[in-house]
């Protein structure tokens, strides 16, 4: 299987790291793993989240000993000599993984001078490798990706997710969901923000919107979407900073304004 065109060394290292970490997750999936609860509601972490992250960092450090990292489980590992920050979600969809549901992935992105330069998302069970490099396009298992050409969200298919404190209706997310649901749009909640973003890039979903995400959930997906012709902004339509943790709207770009109109912060 081909990963795409001739990518930079940075992207090639990222591909190698997610494939190797993916093999660990694939092997462990469905076994009797150790599960811990992190602070918050049903916020799980398994021994495989840690194992995947450790391996990814080791592989990258072997090539680039002075690079910096921001990982979901390890936090920030800064290095003053580095221009590159690797943003890692070693297992996105941990709740699915913990429930033996095969919908999870690894998300790994390289950030340089305030922009994403490489992004890879790997689904180990389906063996789907999504790769984007700045200026080179987005690919799924070597095939160029293009976002969907749906022009009205009302006839489309989107995805969202709910924060763990949904009961508090933060940022009116329940109201937004109901308003969009009432348009008749098909909406999925599959439990992995990175897969949702990869699917928007692949044209499988027309849009994804969510609040309470972190840099590691969205970094690689942002580049995948943009390189496939889509758009990702805040709920106010502003340019998205991957280090901001702001609410995100990601679309095929054609329906962006329409979806934004449903996501006004005050309903
Ligand atoms: C979670 C997933 C989920 C999203 C949550 C994330 P994790 O990541 O991406 O789709 O709704 O907000 O925390 O914990 O499985 O890496
Ligand atoms: Ca995540
Ligand atoms: Ca995770």
PDB file of N, CA and C in Angstrom, residues 121 130-132 138-140 144-148 194-208 220-231 250-252:
ATOM      1  N   UNK A 121      -3.336  10.648  10.400  1.00  0.00           N
ATOM      2  CA  UNK A 121      -4.332   9.991  11.246  1.00  0.00           C
ATOM      3  C   UNK A 121      -4.400   8.547  10.759  1.00  0.00           C
ATOM      4  N   UNK A 130      -4.461   8.283   6.760  1.00  0.00           N
ATOM      5  CA  UNK A 130      -4.732   9.607   6.194  1.00  0.00           C
ATOM      6  C   UNK A 130      -3.479  10.453   6.387  1.00  0.00           C
ATOM      7  N   UNK A 131      -2.980  11.031   5.299  1.00  0.00           N
ATOM      8  CA  UNK A 131      -1.729  11.804   5.374  1.00  0.00           C
ATOM      9  C   UNK A 131      -1.916  13.144   4.676  1.00  0.00           C
ATOM     10  N   UNK A 132      -1.472  14.209   5.342  1.00  0.00           N
ATOM     11  CA  UNK A 132      -1.461  15.531   4.696  1.00  0.00           C
ATOM     12  C   UNK A 132      -0.115  16.189   4.932  1.00  0.00           C
ATOM     13  N   UNK A 138      -3.901  16.031   0.527  1.00  0.00           N
ATOM     14  CA  UNK A 138      -4.262  15.009   1.518  1.00  0.00           C
ATOM     15  C   UNK A 138      -4.490  13.693   0.803  1.00  0.00           C
ATOM     16  N   UNK A 139      -4.179  12.606   1.479  1.00  0.00           N
ATOM     17  CA  UNK A 139      -4.228  11.276   0.858  1.00  0.00           C
ATOM     18  C   UNK A 139      -4.791  10.259   1.836  1.00  0.00           C
ATOM     19  N   UNK A 140      -5.498   9.276   1.269  1.00  0.00           N
ATOM     20  CA  UNK A 140      -5.926   8.114   2.061  1.00  0.00           C
ATOM     21  C   UNK A 140      -5.332   6.886   1.388  1.00  0.00           C
ATOM     22  N   UNK A 144      -5.406  10.545  -3.536  1.00  0.00           N
ATOM     23  CA  UNK A 144      -5.670  11.961  -3.241  1.00  0.00           C
ATOM     24  C   UNK A 144      -7.098  12.168  -2.737  1.00  0.00           C
ATOM     25  N   UNK A 145      -7.225  12.977  -1.704  1.00  0.00           N
ATOM     26  CA  UNK A 145      -8.543  13.235  -1.117  1.00  0.00           C
ATOM     27  C   UNK A 145      -9.095  14.594  -1.526  1.00  0.00           C
ATOM     28  N   UNK A 146     -10.399  14.640  -1.581  1.00  0.00           N
ATOM     29  CA  UNK A 146     -11.125  15.871  -1.903  1.00  0.00           C
ATOM     30  C   UNK A 146     -12.363  15.892  -1.010  1.00  0.00           C
ATOM     31  N   UNK A 147     -12.665  17.048  -0.405  1.00  0.00           N
ATOM     32  CA  UNK A 147     -13.874  17.139   0.414  1.00  0.00           C
ATOM     33  C   UNK A 147     -15.118  16.961  -0.464  1.00  0.00           C
ATOM     34  N   UNK A 148     -16.274  16.808   0.178  1.00  0.00           N
ATOM     35  CA  UNK A 148     -17.515  16.581  -0.577  1.00  0.00           C
ATOM     36  C   UNK A 148     -17.923  17.841  -1.339  1.00  0.00           C
ATOM     37  N   UNK A 194     -10.760  12.923  15.812  1.00  0.00           N
ATOM     38  CA  UNK A 194      -9.783  12.852  14.709  1.00  0.00           C
ATOM     39  C   UNK A 194     -10.356  12.074  13.522  1.00  0.00           C
ATOM     40  N   UNK A 195     -11.081  10.991  13.794  1.00  0.00           N
ATOM     41  CA  UNK A 195     -11.702  10.249  12.675  1.00  0.00           C
ATOM     42  C   UNK A 195     -12.742  11.138  11.995  1.00  0.00           C
ATOM     43  N   UNK A 196     -13.523  11.871  12.786  1.00  0.00           N
ATOM     44  CA  UNK A 196     -14.505  12.782  12.179  1.00  0.00           C
ATOM     45  C   UNK A 196     -13.832  13.749  11.214  1.00  0.00           C
ATOM     46  N   UNK A 197     -12.713  14.316  11.635  1.00  0.00           N
ATOM     47  CA  UNK A 197     -12.023  15.298  10.784  1.00  0.00           C
ATOM     48  C   UNK A 197     -11.455  14.619   9.531  1.00  0.00           C
ATOM     49  N   UNK A 198     -10.885  13.440   9.713  1.00  0.00           N
ATOM     50  CA  UNK A 198     -10.358  12.709   8.548  1.00  0.00           C
ATOM     51  C   UNK A 198     -11.482  12.398   7.562  1.00  0.00           C
ATOM     52  N   UNK A 199     -12.666  12.088   8.096  1.00  0.00           N
ATOM     53  CA  UNK A 199     -13.805  11.763   7.232  1.00  0.00           C
ATOM     54  C   UNK A 199     -14.336  13.005   6.503  1.00  0.00           C
ATOM     55  N   UNK A 200     -14.231  14.166   7.117  1.00  0.00           N
ATOM     56  CA  UNK A 200     -14.595  15.396   6.389  1.00  0.00           C
ATOM     57  C   UNK A 200     -13.609  15.589   5.233  1.00  0.00           C
ATOM     58  N   UNK A 201     -12.334  15.382   5.522  1.00  0.00           N
ATOM     59  CA  UNK A 201     -11.319  15.519   4.456  1.00  0.00           C
ATOM     60  C   UNK A 201     -11.592  14.535   3.320  1.00  0.00           C
ATOM     61  N   UNK A 202     -12.077  13.354   3.675  1.00  0.00           N
ATOM     62  CA  UNK A 202     -12.304  12.311   2.670  1.00  0.00           C
ATOM     63  C   UNK A 202     -13.651  12.451   1.968  1.00  0.00           C
ATOM     64  N   UNK A 203     -14.455  13.450   2.376  1.00  0.00           N
ATOM     65  CA  UNK A 203     -15.767  13.633   1.748  1.00  0.00           C
ATOM     66  C   UNK A 203     -16.815  12.663   2.274  1.00  0.00           C
ATOM     67  N   UNK A 204     -16.488  11.914   3.325  1.00  0.00           N
ATOM     68  CA  UNK A 204     -17.473  10.984   3.900  1.00  0.00           C
ATOM     69  C   UNK A 204     -18.504  11.745   4.725  1.00  0.00           C
ATOM     70  N   UNK A 205     -18.044  12.766   5.447  1.00  0.00           N
ATOM     71  CA  UNK A 205     -18.928  13.704   6.150  1.00  0.00           C
ATOM     72  C   UNK A 205     -18.782  15.059   5.462  1.00  0.00           C
ATOM     73  N   UNK A 206     -19.888  15.826   5.481  1.00  0.00           N
ATOM     74  CA  UNK A 206     -19.809  17.185   4.946  1.00  0.00           C
ATOM     75  C   UNK A 206     -19.285  18.157   5.996  1.00  0.00           C
ATOM     76  N   UNK A 207     -19.474  17.804   7.274  1.00  0.00           N
ATOM     77  CA  UNK A 207     -19.085  18.736   8.330  1.00  0.00           C
ATOM     78  C   UNK A 207     -18.904  18.021   9.662  1.00  0.00           C
ATOM     79  N   UNK A 208     -18.159  18.673  10.534  1.00  0.00           N
ATOM     80  CA  UNK A 208     -18.018  18.233  11.925  1.00  0.00           C
ATOM     81  C   UNK A 208     -17.935  19.481  12.781  1.00  0.00           C
ATOM     82  N   UNK A 220      -3.815  17.319  13.463  1.00  0.00           N
ATOM     83  CA  UNK A 220      -3.593  16.634  12.179  1.00  0.00           C
ATOM     84  C   UNK A 220      -4.810  16.799  11.266  1.00  0.00           C
ATOM     85  N   UNK A 221      -6.003  16.723  11.850  1.00  0.00           N
ATOM     86  CA  UNK A 221      -7.232  16.807  11.067  1.00  0.00           C
ATOM     87  C   UNK A 221      -7.386  18.144  10.371  1.00  0.00           C
ATOM     88  N   UNK A 222      -6.919  19.204  11.022  1.00  0.00           N
ATOM     89  CA  UNK A 222      -7.043  20.543  10.404  1.00  0.00           C
ATOM     90  C   UNK A 222      -6.292  20.576   9.075  1.00  0.00           C
ATOM     91  N   UNK A 223      -5.066  20.076   9.084  1.00  0.00           N
ATOM     92  CA  UNK A 223      -4.284  20.112   7.835  1.00  0.00           C
ATOM     93  C   UNK A 223      -4.904  19.191   6.785  1.00  0.00           C
ATOM     94  N   UNK A 224      -5.381  18.024   7.213  1.00  0.00           N
ATOM     95  CA  UNK A 224      -6.024  17.102   6.265  1.00  0.00           C
ATOM     96  C   UNK A 224      -7.198  17.776   5.561  1.00  0.00           C
ATOM     97  N   UNK A 225      -8.010  18.481   6.338  1.00  0.00           N
ATOM     98  CA  UNK A 225      -9.193  19.136   5.760  1.00  0.00           C
ATOM     99  C   UNK A 225      -8.792  20.266   4.819  1.00  0.00           C
ATOM    100  N   UNK A 226      -7.860  21.096   5.262  1.00  0.00           N
ATOM    101  CA  UNK A 226      -7.469  22.236   4.427  1.00  0.00           C
ATOM    102  C   UNK A 226      -6.809  21.769   3.128  1.00  0.00           C
ATOM    103  N   UNK A 227      -5.978  20.744   3.219  1.00  0.00           N
ATOM    104  CA  UNK A 227      -5.286  20.251   2.016  1.00  0.00           C
ATOM    105  C   UNK A 227      -6.232  19.492   1.084  1.00  0.00           C
ATOM    106  N   UNK A 228      -7.439  19.140   1.613  1.00  0.00           N
ATOM    107  CA  UNK A 228      -8.433  18.467   0.763  1.00  0.00           C
ATOM    108  C   UNK A 228      -9.469  19.454   0.247  1.00  0.00           C
ATOM    109  N   UNK A 229      -9.249  20.762   0.497  1.00  0.00           N
ATOM    110  CA  UNK A 229     -10.157  21.783  -0.039  1.00  0.00           C
ATOM    111  C   UNK A 229     -11.216  22.249   0.936  1.00  0.00           C
ATOM    112  N   UNK A 230     -11.156  21.802   2.190  1.00  0.00           N
ATOM    113  CA  UNK A 230     -12.155  22.194   3.182  1.00  0.00           C
ATOM    114  C   UNK A 230     -11.688  23.343   4.044  1.00  0.00           C
ATOM    115  N   UNK A 231     -12.460  23.596   5.098  1.00  0.00           N
ATOM    116  CA  UNK A 231     -12.215  24.771   5.926  1.00  0.00           C
ATOM    117  C   UNK A 231     -12.469  24.439   7.384  1.00  0.00           C
ATOM    118  N   UNK A 250     -15.704  22.386  11.099  1.00  0.00           N
ATOM    119  CA  UNK A 250     -14.903  21.918   9.962  1.00  0.00           C
ATOM    120  C   UNK A 250     -15.866  21.456   8.889  1.00  0.00           C
ATOM    121  N   UNK A 251     -15.702  21.987   7.692  1.00  0.00           N
ATOM    122  CA  UNK A 251     -16.649  21.653   6.616  1.00  0.00           C
ATOM    123  C   UNK A 251     -15.928  21.502   5.267  1.00  0.00           C
ATOM    124  N   UNK A 252     -16.753  21.174   4.281  1.00  0.00           N
ATOM    125  CA  UNK A 252     -16.233  21.106   2.901  1.00  0.00           C
ATOM    126  C   UNK A 252     -16.051  22.504   2.314  1.00  0.00           C
TER     127      UNK A 252
END
